[in-house]
mmCIF file of C-alpha atoms in Angstrom:
data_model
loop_
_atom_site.group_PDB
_atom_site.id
_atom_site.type_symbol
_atom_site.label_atom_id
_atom_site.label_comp_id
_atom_site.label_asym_id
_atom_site.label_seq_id
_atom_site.Cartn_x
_atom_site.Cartn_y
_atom_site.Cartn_z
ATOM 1 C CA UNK K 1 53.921 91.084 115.509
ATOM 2 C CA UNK K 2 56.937 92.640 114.740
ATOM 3 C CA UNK K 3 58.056 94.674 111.626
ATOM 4 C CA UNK K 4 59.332 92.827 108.833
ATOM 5 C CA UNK K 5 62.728 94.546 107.845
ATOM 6 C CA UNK K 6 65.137 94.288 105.284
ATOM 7 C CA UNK K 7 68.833 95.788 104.199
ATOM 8 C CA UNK K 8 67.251 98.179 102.510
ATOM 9 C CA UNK K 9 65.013 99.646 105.092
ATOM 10 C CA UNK K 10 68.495 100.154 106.986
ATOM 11 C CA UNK K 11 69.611 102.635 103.639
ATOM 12 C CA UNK K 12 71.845 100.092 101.870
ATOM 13 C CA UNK K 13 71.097 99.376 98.217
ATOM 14 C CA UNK K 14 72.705 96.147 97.280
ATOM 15 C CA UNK K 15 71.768 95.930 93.765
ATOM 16 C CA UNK K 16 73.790 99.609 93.804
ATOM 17 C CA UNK K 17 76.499 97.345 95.070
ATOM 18 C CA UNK K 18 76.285 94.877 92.572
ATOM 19 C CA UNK K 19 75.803 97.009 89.502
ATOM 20 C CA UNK K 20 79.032 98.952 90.544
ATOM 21 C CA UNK K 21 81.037 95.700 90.535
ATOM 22 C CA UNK K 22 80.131 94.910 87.000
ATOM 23 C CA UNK K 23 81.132 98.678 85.972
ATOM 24 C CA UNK K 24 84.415 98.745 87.476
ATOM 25 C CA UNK K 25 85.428 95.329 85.836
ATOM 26 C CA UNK K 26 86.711 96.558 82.825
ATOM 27 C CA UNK K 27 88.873 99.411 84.122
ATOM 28 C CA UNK K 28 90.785 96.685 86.524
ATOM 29 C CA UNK K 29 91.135 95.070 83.230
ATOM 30 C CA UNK K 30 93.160 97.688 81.706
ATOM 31 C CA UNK K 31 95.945 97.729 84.901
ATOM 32 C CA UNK K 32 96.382 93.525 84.427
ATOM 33 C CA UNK K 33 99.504 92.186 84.797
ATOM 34 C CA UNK K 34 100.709 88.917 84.229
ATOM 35 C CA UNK K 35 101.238 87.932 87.610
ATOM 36 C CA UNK K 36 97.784 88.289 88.647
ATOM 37 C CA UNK K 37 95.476 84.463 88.983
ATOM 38 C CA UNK K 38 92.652 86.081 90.098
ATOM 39 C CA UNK K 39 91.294 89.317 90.479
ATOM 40 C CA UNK K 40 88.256 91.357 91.200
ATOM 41 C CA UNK K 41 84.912 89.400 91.789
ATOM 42 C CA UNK K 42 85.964 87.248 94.183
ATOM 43 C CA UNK K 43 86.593 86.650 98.053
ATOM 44 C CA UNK K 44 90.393 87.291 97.234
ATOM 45 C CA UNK K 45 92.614 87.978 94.862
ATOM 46 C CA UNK K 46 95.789 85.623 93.792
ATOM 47 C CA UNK K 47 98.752 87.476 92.371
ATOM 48 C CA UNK K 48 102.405 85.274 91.890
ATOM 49 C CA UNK K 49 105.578 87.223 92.603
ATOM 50 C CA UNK K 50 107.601 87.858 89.140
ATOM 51 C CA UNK K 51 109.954 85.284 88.150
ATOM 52 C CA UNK K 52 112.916 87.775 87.281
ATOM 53 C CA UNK K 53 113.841 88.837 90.835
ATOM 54 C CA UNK K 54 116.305 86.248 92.975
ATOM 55 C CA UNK K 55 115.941 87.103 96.037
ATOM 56 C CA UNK K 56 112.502 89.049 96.080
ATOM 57 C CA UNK K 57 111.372 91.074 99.363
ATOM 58 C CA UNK K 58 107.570 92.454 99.275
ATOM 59 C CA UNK K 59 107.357 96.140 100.476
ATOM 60 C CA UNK K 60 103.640 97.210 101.083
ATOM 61 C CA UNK K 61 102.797 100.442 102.011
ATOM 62 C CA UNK K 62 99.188 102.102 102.754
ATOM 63 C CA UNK K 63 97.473 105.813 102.608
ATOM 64 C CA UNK K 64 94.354 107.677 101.686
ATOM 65 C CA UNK K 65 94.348 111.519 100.506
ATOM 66 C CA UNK K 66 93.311 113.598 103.280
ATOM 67 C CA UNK K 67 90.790 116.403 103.425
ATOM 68 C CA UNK K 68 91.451 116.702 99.779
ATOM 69 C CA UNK K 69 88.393 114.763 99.889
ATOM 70 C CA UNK K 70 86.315 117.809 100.377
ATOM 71 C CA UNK K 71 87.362 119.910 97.879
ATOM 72 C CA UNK K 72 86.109 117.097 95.330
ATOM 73 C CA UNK K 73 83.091 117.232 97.261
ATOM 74 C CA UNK K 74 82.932 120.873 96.962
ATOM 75 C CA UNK K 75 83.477 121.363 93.152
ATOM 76 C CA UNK K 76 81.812 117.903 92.059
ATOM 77 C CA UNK K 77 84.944 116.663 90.427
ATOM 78 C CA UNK K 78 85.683 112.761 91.576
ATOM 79 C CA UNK K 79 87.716 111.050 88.338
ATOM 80 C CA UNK K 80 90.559 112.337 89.426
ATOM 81 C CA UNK K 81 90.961 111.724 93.500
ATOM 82 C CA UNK K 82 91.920 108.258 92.436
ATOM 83 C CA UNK K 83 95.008 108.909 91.076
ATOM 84 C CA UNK K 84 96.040 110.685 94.163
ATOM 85 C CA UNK K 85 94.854 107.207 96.027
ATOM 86 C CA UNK K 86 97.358 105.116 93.798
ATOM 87 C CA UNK K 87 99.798 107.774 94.149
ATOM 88 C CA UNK K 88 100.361 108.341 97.687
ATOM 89 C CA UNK K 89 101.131 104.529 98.142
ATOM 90 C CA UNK K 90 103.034 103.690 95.638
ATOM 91 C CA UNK K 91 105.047 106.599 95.993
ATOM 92 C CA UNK K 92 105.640 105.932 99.336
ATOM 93 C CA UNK K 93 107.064 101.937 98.486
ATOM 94 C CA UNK K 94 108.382 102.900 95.854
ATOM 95 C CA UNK K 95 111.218 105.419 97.991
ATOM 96 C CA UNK K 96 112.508 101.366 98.826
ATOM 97 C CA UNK K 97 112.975 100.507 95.690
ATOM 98 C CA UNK K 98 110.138 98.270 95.083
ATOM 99 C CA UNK K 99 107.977 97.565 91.452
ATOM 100 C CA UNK K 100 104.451 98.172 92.811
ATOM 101 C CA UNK K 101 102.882 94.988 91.755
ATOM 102 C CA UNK K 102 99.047 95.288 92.823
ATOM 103 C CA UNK K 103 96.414 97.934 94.571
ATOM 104 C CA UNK K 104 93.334 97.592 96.501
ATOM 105 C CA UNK K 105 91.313 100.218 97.684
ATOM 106 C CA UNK K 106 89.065 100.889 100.439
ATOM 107 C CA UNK K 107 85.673 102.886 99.746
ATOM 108 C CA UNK K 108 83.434 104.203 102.286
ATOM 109 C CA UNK K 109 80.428 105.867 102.199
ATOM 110 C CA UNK K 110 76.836 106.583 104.007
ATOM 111 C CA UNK K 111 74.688 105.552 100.526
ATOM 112 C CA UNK K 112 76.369 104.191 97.415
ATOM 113 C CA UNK K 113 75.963 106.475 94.147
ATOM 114 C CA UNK K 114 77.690 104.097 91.964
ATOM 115 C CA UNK K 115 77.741 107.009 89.305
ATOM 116 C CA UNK K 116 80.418 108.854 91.501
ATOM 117 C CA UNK K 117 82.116 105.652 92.853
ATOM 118 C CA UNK K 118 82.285 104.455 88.964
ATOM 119 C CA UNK K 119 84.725 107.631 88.522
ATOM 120 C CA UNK K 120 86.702 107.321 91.545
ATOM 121 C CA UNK K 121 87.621 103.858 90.561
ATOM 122 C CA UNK K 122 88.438 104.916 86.726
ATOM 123 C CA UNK K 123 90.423 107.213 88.335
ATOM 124 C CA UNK K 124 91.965 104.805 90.850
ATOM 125 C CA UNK K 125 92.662 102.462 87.451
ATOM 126 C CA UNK K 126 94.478 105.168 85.730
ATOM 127 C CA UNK K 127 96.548 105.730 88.394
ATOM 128 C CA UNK K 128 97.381 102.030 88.549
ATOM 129 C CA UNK K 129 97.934 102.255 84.641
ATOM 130 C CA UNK K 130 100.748 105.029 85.500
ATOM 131 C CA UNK K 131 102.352 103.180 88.079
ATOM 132 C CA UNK K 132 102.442 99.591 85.882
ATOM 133 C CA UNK K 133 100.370 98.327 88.941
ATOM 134 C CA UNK K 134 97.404 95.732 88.506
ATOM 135 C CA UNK K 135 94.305 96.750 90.116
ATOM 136 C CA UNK K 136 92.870 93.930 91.813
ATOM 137 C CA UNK K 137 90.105 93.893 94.350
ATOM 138 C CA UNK K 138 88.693 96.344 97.406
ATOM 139 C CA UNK K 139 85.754 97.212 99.397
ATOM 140 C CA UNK K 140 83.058 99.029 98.749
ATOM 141 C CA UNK K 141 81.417 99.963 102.362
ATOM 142 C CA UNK K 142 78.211 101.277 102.609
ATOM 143 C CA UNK K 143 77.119 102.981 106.012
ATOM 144 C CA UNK K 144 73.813 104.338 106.355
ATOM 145 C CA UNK K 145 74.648 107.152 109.291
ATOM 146 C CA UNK K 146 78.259 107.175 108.876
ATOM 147 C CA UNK K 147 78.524 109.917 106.650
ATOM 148 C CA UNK K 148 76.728 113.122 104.951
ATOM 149 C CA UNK K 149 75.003 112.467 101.715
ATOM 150 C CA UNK K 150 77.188 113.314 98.824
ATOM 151 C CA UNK K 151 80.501 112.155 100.801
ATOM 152 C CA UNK K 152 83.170 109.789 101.112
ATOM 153 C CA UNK K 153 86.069 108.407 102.504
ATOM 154 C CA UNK K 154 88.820 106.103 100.583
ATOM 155 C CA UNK K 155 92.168 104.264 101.574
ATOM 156 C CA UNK K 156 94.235 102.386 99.508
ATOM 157 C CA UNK K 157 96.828 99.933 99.615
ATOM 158 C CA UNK K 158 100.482 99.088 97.780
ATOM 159 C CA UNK K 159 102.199 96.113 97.171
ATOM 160 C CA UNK K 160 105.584 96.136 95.859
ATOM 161 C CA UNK K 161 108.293 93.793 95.027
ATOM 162 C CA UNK K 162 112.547 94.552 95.167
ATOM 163 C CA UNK K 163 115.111 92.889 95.070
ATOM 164 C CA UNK K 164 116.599 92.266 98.629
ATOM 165 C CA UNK K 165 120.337 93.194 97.605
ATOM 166 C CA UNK K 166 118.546 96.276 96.087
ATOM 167 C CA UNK K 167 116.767 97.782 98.718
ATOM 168 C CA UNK K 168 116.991 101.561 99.214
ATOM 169 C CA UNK K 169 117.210 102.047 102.804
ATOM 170 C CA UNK K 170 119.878 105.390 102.744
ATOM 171 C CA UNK K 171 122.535 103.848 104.798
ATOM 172 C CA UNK K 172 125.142 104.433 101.616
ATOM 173 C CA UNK K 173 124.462 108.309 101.636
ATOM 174 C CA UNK K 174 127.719 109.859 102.104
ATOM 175 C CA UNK K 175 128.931 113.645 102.557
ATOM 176 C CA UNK K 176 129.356 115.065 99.184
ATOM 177 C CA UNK K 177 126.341 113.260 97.603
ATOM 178 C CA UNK K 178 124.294 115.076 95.348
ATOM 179 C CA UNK K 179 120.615 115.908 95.939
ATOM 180 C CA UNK K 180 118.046 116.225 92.654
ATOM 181 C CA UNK K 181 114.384 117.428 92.891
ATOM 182 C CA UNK K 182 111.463 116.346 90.703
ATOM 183 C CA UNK K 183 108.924 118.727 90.001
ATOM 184 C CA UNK K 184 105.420 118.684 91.979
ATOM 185 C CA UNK K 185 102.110 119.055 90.363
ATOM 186 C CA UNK K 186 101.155 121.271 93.174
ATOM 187 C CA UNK K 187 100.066 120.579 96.665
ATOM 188 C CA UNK K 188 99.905 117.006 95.925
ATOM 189 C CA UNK K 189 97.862 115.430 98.620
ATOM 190 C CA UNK K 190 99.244 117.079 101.891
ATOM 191 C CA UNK K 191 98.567 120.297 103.490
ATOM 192 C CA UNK K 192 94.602 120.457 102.291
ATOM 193 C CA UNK K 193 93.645 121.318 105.673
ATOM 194 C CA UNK K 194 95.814 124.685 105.758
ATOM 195 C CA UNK K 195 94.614 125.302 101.960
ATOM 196 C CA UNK K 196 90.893 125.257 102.772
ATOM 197 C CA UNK K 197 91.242 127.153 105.919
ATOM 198 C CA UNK K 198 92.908 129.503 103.583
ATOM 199 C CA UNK K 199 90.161 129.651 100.916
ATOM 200 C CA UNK K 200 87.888 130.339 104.016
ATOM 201 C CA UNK K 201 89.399 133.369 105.572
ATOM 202 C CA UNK K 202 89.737 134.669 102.015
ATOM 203 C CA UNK K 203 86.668 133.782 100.642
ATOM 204 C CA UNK K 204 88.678 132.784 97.896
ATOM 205 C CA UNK K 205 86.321 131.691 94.639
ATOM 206 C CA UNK K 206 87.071 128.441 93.512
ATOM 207 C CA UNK K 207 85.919 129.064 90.332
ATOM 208 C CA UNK K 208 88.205 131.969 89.745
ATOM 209 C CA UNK K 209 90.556 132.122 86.775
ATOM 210 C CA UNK K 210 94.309 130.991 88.050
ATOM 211 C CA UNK K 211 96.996 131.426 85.278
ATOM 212 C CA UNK K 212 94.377 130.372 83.017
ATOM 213 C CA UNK K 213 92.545 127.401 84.396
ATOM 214 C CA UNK K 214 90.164 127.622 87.650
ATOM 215 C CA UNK K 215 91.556 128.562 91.048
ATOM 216 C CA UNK K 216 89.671 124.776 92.273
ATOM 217 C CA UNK K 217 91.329 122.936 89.453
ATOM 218 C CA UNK K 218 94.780 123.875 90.131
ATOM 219 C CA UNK K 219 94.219 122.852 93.518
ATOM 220 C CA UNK K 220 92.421 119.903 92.852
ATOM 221 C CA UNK K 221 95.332 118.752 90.283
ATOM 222 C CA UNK K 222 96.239 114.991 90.932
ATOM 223 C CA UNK K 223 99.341 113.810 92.782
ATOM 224 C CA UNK K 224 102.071 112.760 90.398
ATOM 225 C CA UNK K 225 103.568 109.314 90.420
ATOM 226 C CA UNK K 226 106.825 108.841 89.782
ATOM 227 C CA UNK K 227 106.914 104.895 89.531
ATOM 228 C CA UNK K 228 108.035 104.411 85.468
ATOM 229 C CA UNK K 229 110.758 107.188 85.585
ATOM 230 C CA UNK K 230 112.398 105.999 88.906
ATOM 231 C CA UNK K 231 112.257 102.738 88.158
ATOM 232 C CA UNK K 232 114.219 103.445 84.742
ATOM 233 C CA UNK K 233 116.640 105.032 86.617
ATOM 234 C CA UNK K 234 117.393 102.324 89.473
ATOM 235 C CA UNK K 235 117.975 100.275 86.226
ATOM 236 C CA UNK K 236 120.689 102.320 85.377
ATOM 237 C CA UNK K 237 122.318 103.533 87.821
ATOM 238 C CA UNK K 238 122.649 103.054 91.868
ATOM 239 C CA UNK K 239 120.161 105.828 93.420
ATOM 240 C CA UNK K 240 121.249 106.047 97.133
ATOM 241 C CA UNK K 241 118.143 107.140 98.675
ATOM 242 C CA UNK K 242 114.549 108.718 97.446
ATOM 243 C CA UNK K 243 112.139 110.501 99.748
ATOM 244 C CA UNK K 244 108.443 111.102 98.585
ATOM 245 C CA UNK K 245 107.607 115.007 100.047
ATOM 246 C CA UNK K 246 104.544 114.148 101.941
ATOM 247 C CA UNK K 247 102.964 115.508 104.720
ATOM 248 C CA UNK K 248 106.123 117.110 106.661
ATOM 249 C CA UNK K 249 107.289 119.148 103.554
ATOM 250 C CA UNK K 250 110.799 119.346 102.825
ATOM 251 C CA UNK K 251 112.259 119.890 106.001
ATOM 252 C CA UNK K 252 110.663 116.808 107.198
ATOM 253 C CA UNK K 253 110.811 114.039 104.898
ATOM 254 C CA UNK K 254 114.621 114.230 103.775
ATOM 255 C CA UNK K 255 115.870 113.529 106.768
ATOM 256 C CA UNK K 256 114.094 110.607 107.172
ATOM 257 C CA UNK K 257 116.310 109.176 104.868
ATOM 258 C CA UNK K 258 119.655 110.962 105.773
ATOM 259 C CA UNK K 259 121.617 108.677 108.081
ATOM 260 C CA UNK K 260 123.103 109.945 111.927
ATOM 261 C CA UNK K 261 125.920 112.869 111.265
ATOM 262 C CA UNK K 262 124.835 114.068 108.452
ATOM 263 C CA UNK K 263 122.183 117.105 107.037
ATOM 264 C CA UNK K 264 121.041 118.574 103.262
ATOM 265 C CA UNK K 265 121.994 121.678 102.620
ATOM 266 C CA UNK K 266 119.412 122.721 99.540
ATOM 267 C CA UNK K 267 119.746 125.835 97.430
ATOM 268 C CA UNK K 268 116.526 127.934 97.594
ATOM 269 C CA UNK K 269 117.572 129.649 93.820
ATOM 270 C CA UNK K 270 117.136 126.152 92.686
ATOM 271 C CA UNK K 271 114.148 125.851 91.719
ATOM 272 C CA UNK K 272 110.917 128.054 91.137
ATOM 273 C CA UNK K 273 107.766 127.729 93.175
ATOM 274 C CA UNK K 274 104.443 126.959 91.398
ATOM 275 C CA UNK K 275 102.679 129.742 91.342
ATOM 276 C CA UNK K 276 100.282 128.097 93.845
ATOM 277 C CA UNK K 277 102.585 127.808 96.618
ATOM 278 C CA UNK K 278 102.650 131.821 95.993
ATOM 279 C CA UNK K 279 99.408 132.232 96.375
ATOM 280 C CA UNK K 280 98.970 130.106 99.560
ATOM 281 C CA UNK K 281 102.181 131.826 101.277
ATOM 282 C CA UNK K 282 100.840 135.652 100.608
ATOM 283 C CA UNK K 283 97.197 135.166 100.465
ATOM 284 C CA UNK K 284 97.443 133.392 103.870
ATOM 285 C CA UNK K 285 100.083 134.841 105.967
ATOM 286 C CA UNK K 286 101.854 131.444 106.401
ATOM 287 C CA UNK K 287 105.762 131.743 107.057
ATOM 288 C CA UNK K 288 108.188 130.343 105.273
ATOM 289 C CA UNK K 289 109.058 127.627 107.682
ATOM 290 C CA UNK K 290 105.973 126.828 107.949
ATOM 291 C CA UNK K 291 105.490 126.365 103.851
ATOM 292 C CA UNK K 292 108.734 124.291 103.673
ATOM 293 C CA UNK K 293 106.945 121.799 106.881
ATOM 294 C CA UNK K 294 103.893 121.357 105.386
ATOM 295 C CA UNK K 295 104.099 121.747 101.859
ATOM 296 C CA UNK K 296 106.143 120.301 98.861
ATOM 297 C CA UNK K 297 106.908 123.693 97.167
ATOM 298 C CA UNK K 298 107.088 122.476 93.758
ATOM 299 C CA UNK K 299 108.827 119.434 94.522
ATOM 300 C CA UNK K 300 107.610 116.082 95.084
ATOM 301 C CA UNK K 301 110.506 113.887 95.132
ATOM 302 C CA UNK K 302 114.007 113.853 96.437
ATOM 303 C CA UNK K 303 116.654 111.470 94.661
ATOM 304 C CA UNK K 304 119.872 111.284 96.025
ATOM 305 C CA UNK K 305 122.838 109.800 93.800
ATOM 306 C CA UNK K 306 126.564 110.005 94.096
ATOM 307 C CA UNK K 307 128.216 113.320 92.520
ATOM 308 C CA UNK K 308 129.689 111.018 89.828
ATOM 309 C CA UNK K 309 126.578 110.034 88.750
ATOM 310 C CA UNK K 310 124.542 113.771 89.124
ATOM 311 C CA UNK K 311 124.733 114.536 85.489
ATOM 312 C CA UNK K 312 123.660 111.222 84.271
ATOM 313 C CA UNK K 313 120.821 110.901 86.802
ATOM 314 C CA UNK K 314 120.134 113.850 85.366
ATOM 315 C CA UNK K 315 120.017 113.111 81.537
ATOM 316 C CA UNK K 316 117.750 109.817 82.250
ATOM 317 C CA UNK K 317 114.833 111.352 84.540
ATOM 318 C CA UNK K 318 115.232 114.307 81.826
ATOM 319 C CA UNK K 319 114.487 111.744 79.092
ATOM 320 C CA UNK K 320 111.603 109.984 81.104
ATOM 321 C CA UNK K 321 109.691 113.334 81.157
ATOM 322 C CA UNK K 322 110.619 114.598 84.350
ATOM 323 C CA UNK K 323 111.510 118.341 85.468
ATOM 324 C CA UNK K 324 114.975 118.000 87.369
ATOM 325 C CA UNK K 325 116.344 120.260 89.691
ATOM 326 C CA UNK K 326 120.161 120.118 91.600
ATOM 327 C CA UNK K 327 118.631 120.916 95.209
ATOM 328 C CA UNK K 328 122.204 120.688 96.474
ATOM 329 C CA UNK K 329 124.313 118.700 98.854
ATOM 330 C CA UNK K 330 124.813 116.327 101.527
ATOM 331 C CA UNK K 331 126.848 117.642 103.979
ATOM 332 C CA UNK K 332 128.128 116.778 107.733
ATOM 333 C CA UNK K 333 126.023 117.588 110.447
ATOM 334 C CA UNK K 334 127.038 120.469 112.701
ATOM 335 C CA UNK K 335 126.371 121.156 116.232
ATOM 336 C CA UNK K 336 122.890 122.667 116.373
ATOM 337 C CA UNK K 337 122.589 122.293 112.738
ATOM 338 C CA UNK K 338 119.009 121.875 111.467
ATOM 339 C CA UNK K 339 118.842 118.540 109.220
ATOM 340 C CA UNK K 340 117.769 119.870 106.250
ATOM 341 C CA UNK K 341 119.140 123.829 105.938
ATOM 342 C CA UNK K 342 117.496 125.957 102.178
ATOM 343 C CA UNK K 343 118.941 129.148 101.806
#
């Protein structure tokens, strides 16, 4: 006769499954909104668009955070990975002017410890409690062969609403137009694979004391989001274009917002590198192009406003807790002119 087999002779605990629902219930509780019908528990979630906007558009955007992954994996440190989930996505909608309205997240692994997914997820909620985004349903996968023991993979997953007369798309960027920098945390989540290459050659020790906290915690330092202090400041005032200083640094992300003709000129005195970025430049070689390609260098978003408006702009993100800095300039675009010049 043969065998008599079950889910869990395959590796897959479903009562891990189901006791991991019931734990993550009450931090989606916190991130509510009251838009949202119906949220975790079910086959799908129901969320109503907000009655204030006229003409709404939905902007949805999608990420995960990289090989970041493995440095949690390395120091054992998972409640705060989430927030760099939330972050990355709603960051990146966000750049269009949307409200993130909702987040679901994708969570993959080989066997379920619902101990470490239960602080992902509070970590994920936070997140979604800094953004003013409702946390509303995902997947838990589990994949007997798919990965090591002890790992993971996550995605996640924006929705955002904005007006459609609102829209930040960068076509009103004009010559003259001033550029403004909000401070980084660090590294964010871009570049990881270059920063544990470095800690390789080095044999760097994690656990070593960096300006007074550990060399891994510093690195490991969540991905800021910048939802509540933008947001205050499209209320006030008309922000011409944002860029969120991903993966492609700062010589590649502002000119994906820069329209044909024209190039940011930024002032390298401007601002102050984290004393991480220091350490990653001298301690592994790396050039200076290449830090400014793949790395955010102590700033994590780009807002560009009208000169009329810099000081302003400046005063409100000041007063929402953010660290400004007056990058520099939109200028024309010469012949053989890099788009984004810092000198």
């Amino acid at each position: 006769m043969p065998p008599t087999l079950s889910y869990r002779d395959a590796g897959v605990d479903i009562d891990a499954g189901d006791s991991l629902v019931e734990r993550i219930k009450p931090y989606a509780r916190r991130t509510l909104r009251p838009e949202v019908l119906a949220g975790i528990g079910g086959f799908g979630a129901l969320v109503e668009l907000p009655r204030r906007y006229r003409h709404p558009v939905l902007v949805s955007g999608t990420d995960g955070v990289g090989t970041k992954l493995k440095l949690a994996f390395a120091l054992g440190r998972h409640d705060t990975i989430g927030i760099d989930l939330v972050a990355m996505s709603v960051n990146d909608i966000l750049v269009q002017g949307a409200e993130p309205l909702f987040f679901l997240d994708y969570y993959a692994c080989g066997r379920l410890d619902v101990d470490v997914a239960e602080q992902v997820v509070a970590g994920i909620a936070r997140g979604c409690e800094l953004a003013g985004c409702a946390l509303i349903g995902g997947e838990t996968a589990e994949m007997p062969g798919m990965y090591p023991i002890g790992e993971y993979d996550l995605a996640g997953f924006a929705v955002g609403v904005a007006e459609r007369d609102r829209l930040i798309t960068g076509a009103d960027i004009r010559a003259g137009d001033v550029l403004l920098g909000l401070a980084s945390s660090g590294p964010h989540s871009n570049g990881y694979s270059l920063i544990r290459k470095i800690v390789e050659v080095t044999g760097a020790d994690l656990a070593a004391d960096f300006h007074g906290r550990s060399l891994g915690e510093v690195l490991l330092e969540p991905t800021r989001i910048y939802v509540k202090p933008l947001l205050a400041l499209m209320q006030a005032l008309p922000v011409k274009g944002l860029a969120h200083i991903t993966g492609g640094g700062l010589t590649g992300n502002i000119p994906r917002i820069l329209p044909e003709g024209l190039a940011a000129r930024l002032d390298a005195q401007a601002w102050t590198w984290p004393a991480v970025f220091r350490w990653l430049m001298e301690a592994g070689g790396v050039r200076l192009e290449e830090m400014h390609r793949t790395f955010n260098c102590g700033i994590g978003m780009v807002v560009v406003v009208d000169a009329a408006e810099a000081d302003r702009a400046e005063q409100i993100l000041r007063e929402q807790g953010e660290t400004v800095h007056r990058l520099g300039r939109v200028e024309p675009l010469e012949a053989g002119q890099p788009r984004v010049v810092i000198a």
